[in-house]
PDB file of C-alpha atoms in Angstrom:
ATOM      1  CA  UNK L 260       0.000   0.000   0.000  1.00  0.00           C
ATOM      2  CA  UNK L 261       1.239   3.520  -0.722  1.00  0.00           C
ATOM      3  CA  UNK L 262       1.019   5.884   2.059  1.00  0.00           C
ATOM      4  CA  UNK L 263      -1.910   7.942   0.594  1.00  0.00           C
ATOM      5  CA  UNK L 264      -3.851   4.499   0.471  1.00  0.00           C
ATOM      6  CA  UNK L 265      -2.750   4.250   4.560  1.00  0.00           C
ATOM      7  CA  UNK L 266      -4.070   7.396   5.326  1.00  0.00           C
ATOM      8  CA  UNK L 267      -7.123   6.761   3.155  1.00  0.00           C
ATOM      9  CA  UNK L 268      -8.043   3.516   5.085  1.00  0.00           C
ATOM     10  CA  UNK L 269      -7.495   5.209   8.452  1.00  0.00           C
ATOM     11  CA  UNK L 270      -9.530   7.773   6.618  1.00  0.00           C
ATOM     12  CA  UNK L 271     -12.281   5.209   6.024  1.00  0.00           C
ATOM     13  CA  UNK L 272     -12.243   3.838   9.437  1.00  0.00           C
ATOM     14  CA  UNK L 273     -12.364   7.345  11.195  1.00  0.00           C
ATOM     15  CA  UNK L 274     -15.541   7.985   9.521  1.00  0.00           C
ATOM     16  CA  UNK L 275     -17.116   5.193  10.222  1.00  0.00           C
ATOM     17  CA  UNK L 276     -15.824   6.143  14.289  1.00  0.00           C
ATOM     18  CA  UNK L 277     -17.773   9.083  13.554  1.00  0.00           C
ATOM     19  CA  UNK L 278     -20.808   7.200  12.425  1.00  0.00           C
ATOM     20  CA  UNK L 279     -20.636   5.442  15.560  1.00  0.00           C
ATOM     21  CA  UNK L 280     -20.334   8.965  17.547  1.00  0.00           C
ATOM     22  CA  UNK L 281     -23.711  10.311  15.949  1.00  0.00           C
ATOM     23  CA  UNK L 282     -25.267   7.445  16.490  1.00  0.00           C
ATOM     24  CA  UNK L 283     -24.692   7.531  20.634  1.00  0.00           C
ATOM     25  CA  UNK L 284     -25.132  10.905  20.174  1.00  0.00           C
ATOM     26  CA  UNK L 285     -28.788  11.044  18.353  1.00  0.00           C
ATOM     27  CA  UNK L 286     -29.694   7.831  20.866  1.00  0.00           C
ATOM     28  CA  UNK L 287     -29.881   5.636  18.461  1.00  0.00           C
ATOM     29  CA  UNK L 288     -27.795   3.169  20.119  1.00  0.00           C
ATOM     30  CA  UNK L 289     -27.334   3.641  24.014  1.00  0.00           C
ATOM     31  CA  UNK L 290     -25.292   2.427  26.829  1.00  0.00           C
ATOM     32  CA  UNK L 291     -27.135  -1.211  26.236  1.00  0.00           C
ATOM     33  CA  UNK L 292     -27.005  -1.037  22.465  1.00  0.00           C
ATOM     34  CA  UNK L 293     -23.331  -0.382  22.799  1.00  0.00           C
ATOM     35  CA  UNK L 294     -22.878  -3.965  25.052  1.00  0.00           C
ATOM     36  CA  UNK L 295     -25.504  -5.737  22.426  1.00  0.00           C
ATOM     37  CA  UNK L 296     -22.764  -4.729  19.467  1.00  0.00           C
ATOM     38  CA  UNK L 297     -20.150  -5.767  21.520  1.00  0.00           C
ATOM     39  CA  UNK L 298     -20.896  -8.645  22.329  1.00  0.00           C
ATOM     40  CA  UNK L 299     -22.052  -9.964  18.688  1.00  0.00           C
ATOM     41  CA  UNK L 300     -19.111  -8.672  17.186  1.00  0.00           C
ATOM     42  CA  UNK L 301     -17.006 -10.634  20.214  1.00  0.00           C
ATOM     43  CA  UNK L 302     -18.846 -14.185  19.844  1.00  0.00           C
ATOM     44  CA  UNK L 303     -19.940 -13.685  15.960  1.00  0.00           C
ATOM     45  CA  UNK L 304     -18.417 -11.112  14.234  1.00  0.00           C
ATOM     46  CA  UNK L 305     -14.902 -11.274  14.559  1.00  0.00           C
ATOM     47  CA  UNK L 306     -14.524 -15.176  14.913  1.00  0.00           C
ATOM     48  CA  UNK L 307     -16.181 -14.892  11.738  1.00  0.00           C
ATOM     49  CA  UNK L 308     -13.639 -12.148  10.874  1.00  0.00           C
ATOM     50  CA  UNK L 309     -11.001 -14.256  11.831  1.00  0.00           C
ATOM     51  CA  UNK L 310     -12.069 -17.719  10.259  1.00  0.00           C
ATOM     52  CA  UNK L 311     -12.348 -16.058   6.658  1.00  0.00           C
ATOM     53  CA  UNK L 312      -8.666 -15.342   6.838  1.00  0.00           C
ATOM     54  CA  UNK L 313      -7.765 -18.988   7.173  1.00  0.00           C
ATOM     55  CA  UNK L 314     -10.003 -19.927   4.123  1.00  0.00           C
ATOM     56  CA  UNK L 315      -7.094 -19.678   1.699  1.00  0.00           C
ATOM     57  CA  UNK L 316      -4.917 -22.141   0.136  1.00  0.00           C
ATOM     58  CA  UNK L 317      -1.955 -23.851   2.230  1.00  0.00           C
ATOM     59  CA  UNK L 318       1.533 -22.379   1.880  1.00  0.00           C
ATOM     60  CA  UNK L 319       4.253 -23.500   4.327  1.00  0.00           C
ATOM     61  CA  UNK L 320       6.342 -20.106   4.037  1.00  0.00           C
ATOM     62  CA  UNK L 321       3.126 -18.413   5.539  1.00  0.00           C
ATOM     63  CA  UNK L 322       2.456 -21.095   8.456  1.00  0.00           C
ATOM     64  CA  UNK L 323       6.149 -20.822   9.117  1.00  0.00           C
ATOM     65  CA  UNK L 324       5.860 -16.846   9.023  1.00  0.00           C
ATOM     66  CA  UNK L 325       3.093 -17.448  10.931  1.00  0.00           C
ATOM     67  CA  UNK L 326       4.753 -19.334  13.998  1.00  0.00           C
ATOM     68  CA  UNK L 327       7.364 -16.510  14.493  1.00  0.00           C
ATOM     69  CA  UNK L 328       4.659 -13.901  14.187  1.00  0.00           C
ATOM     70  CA  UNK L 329       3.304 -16.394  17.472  1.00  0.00           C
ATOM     71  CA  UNK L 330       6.639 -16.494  18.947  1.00  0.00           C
ATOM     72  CA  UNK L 331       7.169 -12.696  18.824  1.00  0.00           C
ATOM     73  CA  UNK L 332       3.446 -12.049  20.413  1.00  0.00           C
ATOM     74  CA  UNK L 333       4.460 -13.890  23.396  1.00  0.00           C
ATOM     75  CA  UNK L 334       8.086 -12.577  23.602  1.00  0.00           C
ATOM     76  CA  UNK L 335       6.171  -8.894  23.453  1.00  0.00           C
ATOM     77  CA  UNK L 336       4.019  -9.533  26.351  1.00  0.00           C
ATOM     78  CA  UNK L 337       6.544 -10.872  28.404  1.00  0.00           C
ATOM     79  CA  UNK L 338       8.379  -7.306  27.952  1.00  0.00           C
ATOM     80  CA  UNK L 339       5.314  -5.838  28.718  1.00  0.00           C
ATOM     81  CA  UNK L 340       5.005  -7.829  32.126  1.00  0.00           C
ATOM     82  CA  UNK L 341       8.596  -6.439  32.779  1.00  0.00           C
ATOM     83  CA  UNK L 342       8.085  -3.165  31.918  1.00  0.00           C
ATOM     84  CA  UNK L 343       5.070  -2.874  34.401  1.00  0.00           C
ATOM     85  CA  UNK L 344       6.917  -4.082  37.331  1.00  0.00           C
ATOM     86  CA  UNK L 345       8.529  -0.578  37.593  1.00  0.00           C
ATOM     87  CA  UNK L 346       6.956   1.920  35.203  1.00  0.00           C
ATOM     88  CA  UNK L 347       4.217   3.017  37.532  1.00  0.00           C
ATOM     89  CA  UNK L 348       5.852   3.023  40.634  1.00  0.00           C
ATOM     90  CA  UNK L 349       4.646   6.559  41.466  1.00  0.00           C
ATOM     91  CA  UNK L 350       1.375   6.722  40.260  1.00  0.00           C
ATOM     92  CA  UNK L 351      -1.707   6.373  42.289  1.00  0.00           C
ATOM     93  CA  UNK L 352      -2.740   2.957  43.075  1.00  0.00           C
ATOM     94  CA  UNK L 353      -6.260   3.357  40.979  1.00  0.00           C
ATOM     95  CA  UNK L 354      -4.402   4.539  38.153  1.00  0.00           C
ATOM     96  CA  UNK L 355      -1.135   2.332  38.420  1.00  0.00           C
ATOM     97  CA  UNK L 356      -3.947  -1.223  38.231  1.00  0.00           C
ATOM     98  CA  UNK L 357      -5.143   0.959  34.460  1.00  0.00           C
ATOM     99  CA  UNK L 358      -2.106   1.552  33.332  1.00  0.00           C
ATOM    100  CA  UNK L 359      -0.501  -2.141  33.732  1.00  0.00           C
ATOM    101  CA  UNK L 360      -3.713  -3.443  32.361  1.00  0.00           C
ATOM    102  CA  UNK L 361      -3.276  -0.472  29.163  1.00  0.00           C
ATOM    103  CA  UNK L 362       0.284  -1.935  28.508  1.00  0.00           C
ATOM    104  CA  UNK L 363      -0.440  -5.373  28.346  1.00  0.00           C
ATOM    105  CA  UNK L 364      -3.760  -5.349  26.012  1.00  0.00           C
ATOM    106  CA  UNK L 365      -4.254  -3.375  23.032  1.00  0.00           C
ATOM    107  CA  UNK L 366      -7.392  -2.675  21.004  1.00  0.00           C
ATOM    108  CA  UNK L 367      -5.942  -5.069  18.551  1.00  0.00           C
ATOM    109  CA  UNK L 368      -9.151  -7.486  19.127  1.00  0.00           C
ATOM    110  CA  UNK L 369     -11.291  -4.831  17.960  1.00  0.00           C
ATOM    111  CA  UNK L 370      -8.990  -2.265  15.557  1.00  0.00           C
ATOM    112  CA  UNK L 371      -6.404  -4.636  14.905  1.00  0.00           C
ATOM    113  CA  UNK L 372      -7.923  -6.599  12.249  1.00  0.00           C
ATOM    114  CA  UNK L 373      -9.427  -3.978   9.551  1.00  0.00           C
ATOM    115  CA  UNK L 374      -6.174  -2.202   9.944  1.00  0.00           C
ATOM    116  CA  UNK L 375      -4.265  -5.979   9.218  1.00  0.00           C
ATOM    117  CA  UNK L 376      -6.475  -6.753   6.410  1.00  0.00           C
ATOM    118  CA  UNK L 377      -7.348  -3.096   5.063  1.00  0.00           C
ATOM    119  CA  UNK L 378      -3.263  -3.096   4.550  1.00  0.00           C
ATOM    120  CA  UNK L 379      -1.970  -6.575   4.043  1.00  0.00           C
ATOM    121  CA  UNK L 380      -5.150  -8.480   2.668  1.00  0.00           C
ATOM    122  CA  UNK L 381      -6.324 -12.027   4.298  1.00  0.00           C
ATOM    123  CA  UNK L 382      -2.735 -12.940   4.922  1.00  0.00           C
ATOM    124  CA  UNK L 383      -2.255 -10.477   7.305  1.00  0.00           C
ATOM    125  CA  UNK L 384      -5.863 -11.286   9.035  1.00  0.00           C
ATOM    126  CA  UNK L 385      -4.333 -14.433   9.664  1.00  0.00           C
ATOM    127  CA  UNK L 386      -1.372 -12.955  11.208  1.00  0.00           C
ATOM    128  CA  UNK L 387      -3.687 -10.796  12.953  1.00  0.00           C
ATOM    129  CA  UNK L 388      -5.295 -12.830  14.375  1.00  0.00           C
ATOM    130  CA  UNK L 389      -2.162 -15.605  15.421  1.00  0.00           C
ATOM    131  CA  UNK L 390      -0.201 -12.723  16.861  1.00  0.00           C
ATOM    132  CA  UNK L 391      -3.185 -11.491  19.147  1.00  0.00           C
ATOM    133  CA  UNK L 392      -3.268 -15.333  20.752  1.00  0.00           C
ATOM    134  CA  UNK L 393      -0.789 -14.284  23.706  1.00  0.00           C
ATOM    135  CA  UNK L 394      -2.253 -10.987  24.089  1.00  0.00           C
ATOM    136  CA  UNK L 395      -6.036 -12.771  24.759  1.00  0.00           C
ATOM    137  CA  UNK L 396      -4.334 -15.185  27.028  1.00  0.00           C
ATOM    138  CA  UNK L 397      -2.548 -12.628  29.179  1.00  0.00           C
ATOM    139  CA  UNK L 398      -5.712 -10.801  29.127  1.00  0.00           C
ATOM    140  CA  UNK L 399      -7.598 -13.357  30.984  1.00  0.00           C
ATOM    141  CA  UNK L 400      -5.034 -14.159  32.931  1.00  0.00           C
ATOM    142  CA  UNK L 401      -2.036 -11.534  34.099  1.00  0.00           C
ATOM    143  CA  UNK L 402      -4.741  -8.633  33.081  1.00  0.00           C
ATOM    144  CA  UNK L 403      -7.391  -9.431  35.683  1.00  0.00           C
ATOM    145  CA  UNK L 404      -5.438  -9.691  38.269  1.00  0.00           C
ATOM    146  CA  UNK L 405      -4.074  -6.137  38.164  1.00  0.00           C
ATOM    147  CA  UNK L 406      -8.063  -5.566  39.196  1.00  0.00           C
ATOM    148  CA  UNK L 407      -8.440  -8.147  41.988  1.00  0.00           C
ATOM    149  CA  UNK L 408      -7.452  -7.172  45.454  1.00  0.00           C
ATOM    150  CA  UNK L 409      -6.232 -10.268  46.290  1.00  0.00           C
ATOM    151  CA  UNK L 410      -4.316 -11.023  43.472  1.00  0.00           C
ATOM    152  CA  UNK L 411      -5.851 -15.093  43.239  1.00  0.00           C
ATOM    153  CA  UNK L 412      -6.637 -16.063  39.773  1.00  0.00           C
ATOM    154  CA  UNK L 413      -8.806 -18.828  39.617  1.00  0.00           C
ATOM    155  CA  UNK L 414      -6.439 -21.637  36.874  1.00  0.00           C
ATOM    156  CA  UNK L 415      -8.882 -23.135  36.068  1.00  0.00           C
ATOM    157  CA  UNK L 416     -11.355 -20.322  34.877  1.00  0.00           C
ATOM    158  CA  UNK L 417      -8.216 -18.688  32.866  1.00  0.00           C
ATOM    159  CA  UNK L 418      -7.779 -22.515  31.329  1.00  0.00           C
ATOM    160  CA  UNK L 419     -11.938 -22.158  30.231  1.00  0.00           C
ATOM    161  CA  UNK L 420     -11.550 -18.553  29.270  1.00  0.00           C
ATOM    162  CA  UNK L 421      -8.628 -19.555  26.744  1.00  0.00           C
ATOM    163  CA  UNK L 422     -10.127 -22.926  25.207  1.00  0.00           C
ATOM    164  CA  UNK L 423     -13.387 -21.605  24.720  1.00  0.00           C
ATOM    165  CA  UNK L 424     -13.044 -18.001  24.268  1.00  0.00           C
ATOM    166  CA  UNK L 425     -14.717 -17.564  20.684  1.00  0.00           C
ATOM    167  CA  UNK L 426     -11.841 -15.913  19.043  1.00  0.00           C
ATOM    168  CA  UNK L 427      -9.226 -18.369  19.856  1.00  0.00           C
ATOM    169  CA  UNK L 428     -12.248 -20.830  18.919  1.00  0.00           C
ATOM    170  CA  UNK L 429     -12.093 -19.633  15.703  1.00  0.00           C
ATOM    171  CA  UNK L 430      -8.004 -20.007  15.122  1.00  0.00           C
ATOM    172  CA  UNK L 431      -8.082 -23.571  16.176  1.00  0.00           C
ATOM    173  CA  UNK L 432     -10.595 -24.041  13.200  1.00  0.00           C
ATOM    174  CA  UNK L 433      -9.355 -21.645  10.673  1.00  0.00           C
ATOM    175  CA  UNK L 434      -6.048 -23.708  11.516  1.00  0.00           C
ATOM    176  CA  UNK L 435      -7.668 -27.554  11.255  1.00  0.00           C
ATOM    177  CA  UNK L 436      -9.396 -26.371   8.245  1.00  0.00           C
ATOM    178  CA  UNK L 437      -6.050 -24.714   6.776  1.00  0.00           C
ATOM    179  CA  UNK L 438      -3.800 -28.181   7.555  1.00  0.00           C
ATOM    180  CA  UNK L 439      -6.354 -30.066   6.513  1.00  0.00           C
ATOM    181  CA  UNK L 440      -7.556 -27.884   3.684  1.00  0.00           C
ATOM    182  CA  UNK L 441     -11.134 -29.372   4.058  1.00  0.00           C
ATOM    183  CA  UNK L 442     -13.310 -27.704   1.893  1.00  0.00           C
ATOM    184  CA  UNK L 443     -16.553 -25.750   3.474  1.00  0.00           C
ATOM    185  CA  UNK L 444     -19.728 -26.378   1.994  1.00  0.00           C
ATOM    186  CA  UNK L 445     -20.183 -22.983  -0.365  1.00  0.00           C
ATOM    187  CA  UNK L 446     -23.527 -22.405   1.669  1.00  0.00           C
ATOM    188  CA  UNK L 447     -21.133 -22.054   4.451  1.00  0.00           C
ATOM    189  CA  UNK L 448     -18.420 -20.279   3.468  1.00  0.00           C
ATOM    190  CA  UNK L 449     -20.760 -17.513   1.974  1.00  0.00           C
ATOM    191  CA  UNK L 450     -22.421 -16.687   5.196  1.00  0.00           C
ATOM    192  CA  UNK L 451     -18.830 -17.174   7.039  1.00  0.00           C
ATOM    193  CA  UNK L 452     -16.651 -14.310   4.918  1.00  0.00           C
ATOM    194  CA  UNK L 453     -20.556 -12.246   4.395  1.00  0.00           C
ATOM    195  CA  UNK L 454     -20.624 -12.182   8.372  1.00  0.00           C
ATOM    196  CA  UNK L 455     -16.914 -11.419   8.686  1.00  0.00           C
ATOM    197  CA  UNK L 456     -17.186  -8.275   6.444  1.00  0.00           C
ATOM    198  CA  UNK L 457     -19.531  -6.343   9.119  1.00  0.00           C
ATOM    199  CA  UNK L 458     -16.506  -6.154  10.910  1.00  0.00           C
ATOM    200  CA  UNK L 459     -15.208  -2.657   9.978  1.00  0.00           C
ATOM    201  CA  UNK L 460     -18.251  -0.896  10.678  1.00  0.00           C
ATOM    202  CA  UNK L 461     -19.096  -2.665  13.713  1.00  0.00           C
ATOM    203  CA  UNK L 462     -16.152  -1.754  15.644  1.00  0.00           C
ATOM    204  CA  UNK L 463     -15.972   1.563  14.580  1.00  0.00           C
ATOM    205  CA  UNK L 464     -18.919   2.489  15.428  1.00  0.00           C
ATOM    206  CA  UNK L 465     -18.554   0.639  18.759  1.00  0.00           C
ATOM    207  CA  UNK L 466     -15.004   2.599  19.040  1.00  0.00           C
ATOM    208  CA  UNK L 467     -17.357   5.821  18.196  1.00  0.00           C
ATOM    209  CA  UNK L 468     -19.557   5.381  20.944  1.00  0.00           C
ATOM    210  CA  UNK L 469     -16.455   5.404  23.641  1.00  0.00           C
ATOM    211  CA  UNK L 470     -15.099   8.212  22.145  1.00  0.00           C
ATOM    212  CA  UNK L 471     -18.377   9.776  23.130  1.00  0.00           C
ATOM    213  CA  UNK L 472     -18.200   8.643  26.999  1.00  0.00           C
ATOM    214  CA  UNK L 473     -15.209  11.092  27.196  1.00  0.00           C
ATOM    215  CA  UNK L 474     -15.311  15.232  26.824  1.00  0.00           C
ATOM    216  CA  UNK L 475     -12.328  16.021  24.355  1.00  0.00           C
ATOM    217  CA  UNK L 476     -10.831  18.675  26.764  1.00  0.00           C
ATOM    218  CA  UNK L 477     -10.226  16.493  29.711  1.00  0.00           C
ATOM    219  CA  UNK L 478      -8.393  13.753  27.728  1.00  0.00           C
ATOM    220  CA  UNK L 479      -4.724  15.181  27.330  1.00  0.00           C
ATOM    221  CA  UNK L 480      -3.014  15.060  31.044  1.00  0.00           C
ATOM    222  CA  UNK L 481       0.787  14.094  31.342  1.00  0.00           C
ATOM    223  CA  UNK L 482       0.323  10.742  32.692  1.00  0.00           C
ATOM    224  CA  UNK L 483      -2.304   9.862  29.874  1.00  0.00           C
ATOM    225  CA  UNK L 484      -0.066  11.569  27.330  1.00  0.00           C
ATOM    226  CA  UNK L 485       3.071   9.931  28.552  1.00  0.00           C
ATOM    227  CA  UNK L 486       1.192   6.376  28.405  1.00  0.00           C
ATOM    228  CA  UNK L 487       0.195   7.262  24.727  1.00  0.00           C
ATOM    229  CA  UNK L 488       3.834   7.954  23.702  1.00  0.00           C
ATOM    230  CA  UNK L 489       4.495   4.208  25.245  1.00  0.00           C
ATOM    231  CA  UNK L 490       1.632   2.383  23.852  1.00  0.00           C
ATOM    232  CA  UNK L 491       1.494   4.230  20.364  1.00  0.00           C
ATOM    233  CA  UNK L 492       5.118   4.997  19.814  1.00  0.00           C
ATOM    234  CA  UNK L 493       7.352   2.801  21.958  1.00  0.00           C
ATOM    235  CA  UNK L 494       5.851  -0.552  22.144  1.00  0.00           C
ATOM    236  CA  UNK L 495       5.811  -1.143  18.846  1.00  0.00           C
ATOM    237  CA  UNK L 496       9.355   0.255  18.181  1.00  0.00           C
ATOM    238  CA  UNK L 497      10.444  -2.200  20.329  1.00  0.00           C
ATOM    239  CA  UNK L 498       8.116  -4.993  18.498  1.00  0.00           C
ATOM    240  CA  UNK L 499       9.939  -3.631  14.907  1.00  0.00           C
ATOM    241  CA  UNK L 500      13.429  -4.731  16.987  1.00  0.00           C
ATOM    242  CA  UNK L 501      12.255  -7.764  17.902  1.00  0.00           C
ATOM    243  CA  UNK L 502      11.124  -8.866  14.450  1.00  0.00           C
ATOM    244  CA  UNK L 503      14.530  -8.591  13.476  1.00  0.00           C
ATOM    245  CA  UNK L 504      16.313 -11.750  14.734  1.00  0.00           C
ATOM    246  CA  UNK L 505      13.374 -13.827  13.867  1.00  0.00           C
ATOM    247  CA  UNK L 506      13.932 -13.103  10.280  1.00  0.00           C
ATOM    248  CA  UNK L 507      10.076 -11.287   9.491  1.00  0.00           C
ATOM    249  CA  UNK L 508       9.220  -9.052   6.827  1.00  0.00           C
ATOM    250  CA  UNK L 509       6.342  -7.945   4.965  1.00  0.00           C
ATOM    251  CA  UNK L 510       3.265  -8.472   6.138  1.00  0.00           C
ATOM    252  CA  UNK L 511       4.496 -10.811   9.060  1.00  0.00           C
ATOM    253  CA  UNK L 512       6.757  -7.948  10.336  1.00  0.00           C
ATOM    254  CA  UNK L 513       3.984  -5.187   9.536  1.00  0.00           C
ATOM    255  CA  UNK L 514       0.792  -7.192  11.329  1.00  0.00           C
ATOM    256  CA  UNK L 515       3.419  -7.549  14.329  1.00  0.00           C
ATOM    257  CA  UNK L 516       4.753  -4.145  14.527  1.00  0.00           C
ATOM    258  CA  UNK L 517       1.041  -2.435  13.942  1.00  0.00           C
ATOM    259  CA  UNK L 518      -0.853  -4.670  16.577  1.00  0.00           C
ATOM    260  CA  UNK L 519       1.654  -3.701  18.518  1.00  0.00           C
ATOM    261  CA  UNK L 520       0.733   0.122  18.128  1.00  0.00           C
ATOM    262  CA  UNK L 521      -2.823  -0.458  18.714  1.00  0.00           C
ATOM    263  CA  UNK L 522      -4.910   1.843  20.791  1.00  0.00           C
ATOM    264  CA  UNK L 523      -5.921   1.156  25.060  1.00  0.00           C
ATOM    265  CA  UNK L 524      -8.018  -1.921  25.321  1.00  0.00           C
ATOM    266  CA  UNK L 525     -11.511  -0.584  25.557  1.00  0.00           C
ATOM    267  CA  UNK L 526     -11.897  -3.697  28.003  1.00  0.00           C
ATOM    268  CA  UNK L 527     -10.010  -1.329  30.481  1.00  0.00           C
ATOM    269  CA  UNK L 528     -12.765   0.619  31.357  1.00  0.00           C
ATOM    270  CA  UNK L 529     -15.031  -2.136  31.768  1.00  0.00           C
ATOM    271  CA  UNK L 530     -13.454  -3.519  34.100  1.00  0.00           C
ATOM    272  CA  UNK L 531     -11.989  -0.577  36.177  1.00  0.00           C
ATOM    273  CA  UNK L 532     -15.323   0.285  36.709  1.00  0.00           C
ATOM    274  CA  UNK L 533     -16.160  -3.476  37.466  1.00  0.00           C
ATOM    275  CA  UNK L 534     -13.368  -3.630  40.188  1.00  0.00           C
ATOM    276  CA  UNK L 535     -14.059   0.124  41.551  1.00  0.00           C
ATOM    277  CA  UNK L 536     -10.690   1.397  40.173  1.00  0.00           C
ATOM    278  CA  UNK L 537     -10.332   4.693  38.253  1.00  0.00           C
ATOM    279  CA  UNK L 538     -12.733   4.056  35.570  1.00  0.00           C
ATOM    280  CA  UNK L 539     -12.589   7.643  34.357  1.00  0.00           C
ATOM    281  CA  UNK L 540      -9.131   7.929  34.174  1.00  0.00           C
ATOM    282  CA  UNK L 541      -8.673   4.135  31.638  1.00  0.00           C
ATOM    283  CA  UNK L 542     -11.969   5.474  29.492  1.00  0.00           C
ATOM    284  CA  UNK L 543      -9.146   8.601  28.764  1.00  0.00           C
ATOM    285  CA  UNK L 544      -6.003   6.735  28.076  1.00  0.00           C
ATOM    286  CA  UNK L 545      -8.541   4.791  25.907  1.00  0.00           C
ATOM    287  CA  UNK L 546     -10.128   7.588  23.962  1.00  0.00           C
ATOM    288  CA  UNK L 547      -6.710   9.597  23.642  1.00  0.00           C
ATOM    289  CA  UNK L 548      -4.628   6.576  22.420  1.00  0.00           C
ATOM    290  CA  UNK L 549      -7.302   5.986  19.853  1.00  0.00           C
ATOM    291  CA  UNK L 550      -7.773   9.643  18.609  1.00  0.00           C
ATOM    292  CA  UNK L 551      -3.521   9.918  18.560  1.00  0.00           C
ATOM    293  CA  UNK L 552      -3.185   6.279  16.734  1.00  0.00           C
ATOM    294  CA  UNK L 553      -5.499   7.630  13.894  1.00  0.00           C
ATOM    295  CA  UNK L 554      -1.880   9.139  12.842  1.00  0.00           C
ATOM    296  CA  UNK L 555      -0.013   7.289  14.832  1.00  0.00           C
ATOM    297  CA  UNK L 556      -0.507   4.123  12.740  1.00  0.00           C
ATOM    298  CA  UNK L 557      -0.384   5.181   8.917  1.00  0.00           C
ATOM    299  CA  UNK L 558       2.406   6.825   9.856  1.00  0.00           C
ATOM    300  CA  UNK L 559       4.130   3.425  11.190  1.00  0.00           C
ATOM    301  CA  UNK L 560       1.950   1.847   7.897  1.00  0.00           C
ATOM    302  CA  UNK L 561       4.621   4.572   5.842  1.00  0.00           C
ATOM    303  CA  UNK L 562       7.558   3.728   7.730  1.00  0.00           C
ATOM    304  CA  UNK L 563       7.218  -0.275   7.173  1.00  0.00           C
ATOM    305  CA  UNK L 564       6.763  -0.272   3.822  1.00  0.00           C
TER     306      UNK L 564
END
């Protein structure tokens, strides 16, 4: 893609934000309309999403691609972990429990794939969605308990939330049906890739409606801008490094490096507000981190290719 194209996805997407904006807006969609579209985009939508990009013919250089791009996700959240044993030592304790959860998740789940395939086609949906596989497991895992007083995570819970969460669901299969290259009845596949198209608009405007929760001149602070320079610019520097001894390029290195860059997890502010932490506070390093990576990322898009 040349870099007018970039900025003419990110273009495309931002409108469709704003779609989602005047929609909360006009009340159209509320607070519960908002959860309804989240959750069918979570257990329909994207798995969809994500099984379409596995409905392509087997090459070996792409599985094997496809393995570092796995080996790289978890190497990047283990960094992460590090990094958030001493980053937020002086913060308050409210905002320290956001900001370790902000470091280790992205919005990759939800803005990570139309970027991927908008830029890099179905082969980088599929490295989408193989490189976000350590980021849902330390989600459900590490994530959490940054919100739980008593820092117990239930094993087996995390164990259930990773086998049967419906995006992983939908790797295992795309992958069986990949290796195997079993062929889908047509009736099938038609509805699979026709469901897994609504996923663009869906999260934008779902992305919209957040960016409504927020007014714009409270968002910039220093600690929120400083976390936005980590999460937008940093992190994925340091995913571009560590790229390099495993040997990716193209759309493997690209998929890595851009999920990387991804936006606050808009999970954050579910549960901060869940776990009474500073649920204000993670809806702004969300909204800001989004608003900045609408540059942020073609600009990262420019310098990749």
């Amino acid at each position: 893609m040349s870099v007018w194209e970039t900025f003419s996805l990110q273009g495309s997407l931002f409108i469709m934000i704003l779609a989602g904006l005047v929609l909360k807006k006009l009340g159209i969609l509320d607070a519960q309309g908002r959860r309804t579209l989240t959750d069918l985009c979570i257990d329909i939508v994207i798995p969809c999403n994500i099984l379409k990009s596995f409905l392509v013919p087997l090459d070996r250089s792409v599985l094997t691609a496809a393995a570092a791009v796995l080996a790289v996700g978890f190497l990047i959240q283990f960094l992460c972990l590090l990094l958030n044993q001493f980053l937020y030592r002086r913060c308050p304790d409210a905002q320290k429990k956001v900001l370790q959860y902000c470091t280790l998740v992205s919005n990759g789940g939800f803005l990570g794939n139309p970027v991927a395939e908008g830029i890099y086609g179905l082969e980088g949906l599929m490295y989408a969605s193989v490189y976000l596989i350590p980021m849902r497991i330390v989600m459900w895992s590490a994530g959490t308990t940054y919100f739980v007083a008593d820092k117990k995570t239930d094993r087996r819970q995390v164990i259930k939330n990773v086998l049967t969460h419906p995006c992983l669901v939908a790797v295992y299969l795309g992958l069986v049906l990949m290796l195997t290259e079993l062929p889908l009845p047509q009736m099938v596949t038609v509805a699979v890739k026709s469901i897994g198209s609504c996923n663009s608009a869906l999260t934008m405007f779902i992305i919209g409606m957040i960016l409504d929760d927020v007014p714009l001149r409270t968002l910039l602070g220093k600690t929120t801008g400083l976390y936005s320079v980590l999460r937008l610019g940093l992190l994925p520097l340091l995913a571009y490094l560590v790229c390099l001894p495993f040997g990716l390029s193209g759309a493997a290195r690209g998929v890595s490096v851009l999920l990387t860059g991804m936006p606050a997890g808009a999970t954050a502010a579910i549960f901060a507000a869940r776990y009474g932490s500073d649920a204000p506070f993670a809806t702004r390093c969300v909204v800001l981190s989004t608003l900045l990576s609408m540059v942020t990322l073609p600009l990262w898009s420019a310098f990749l290719a």
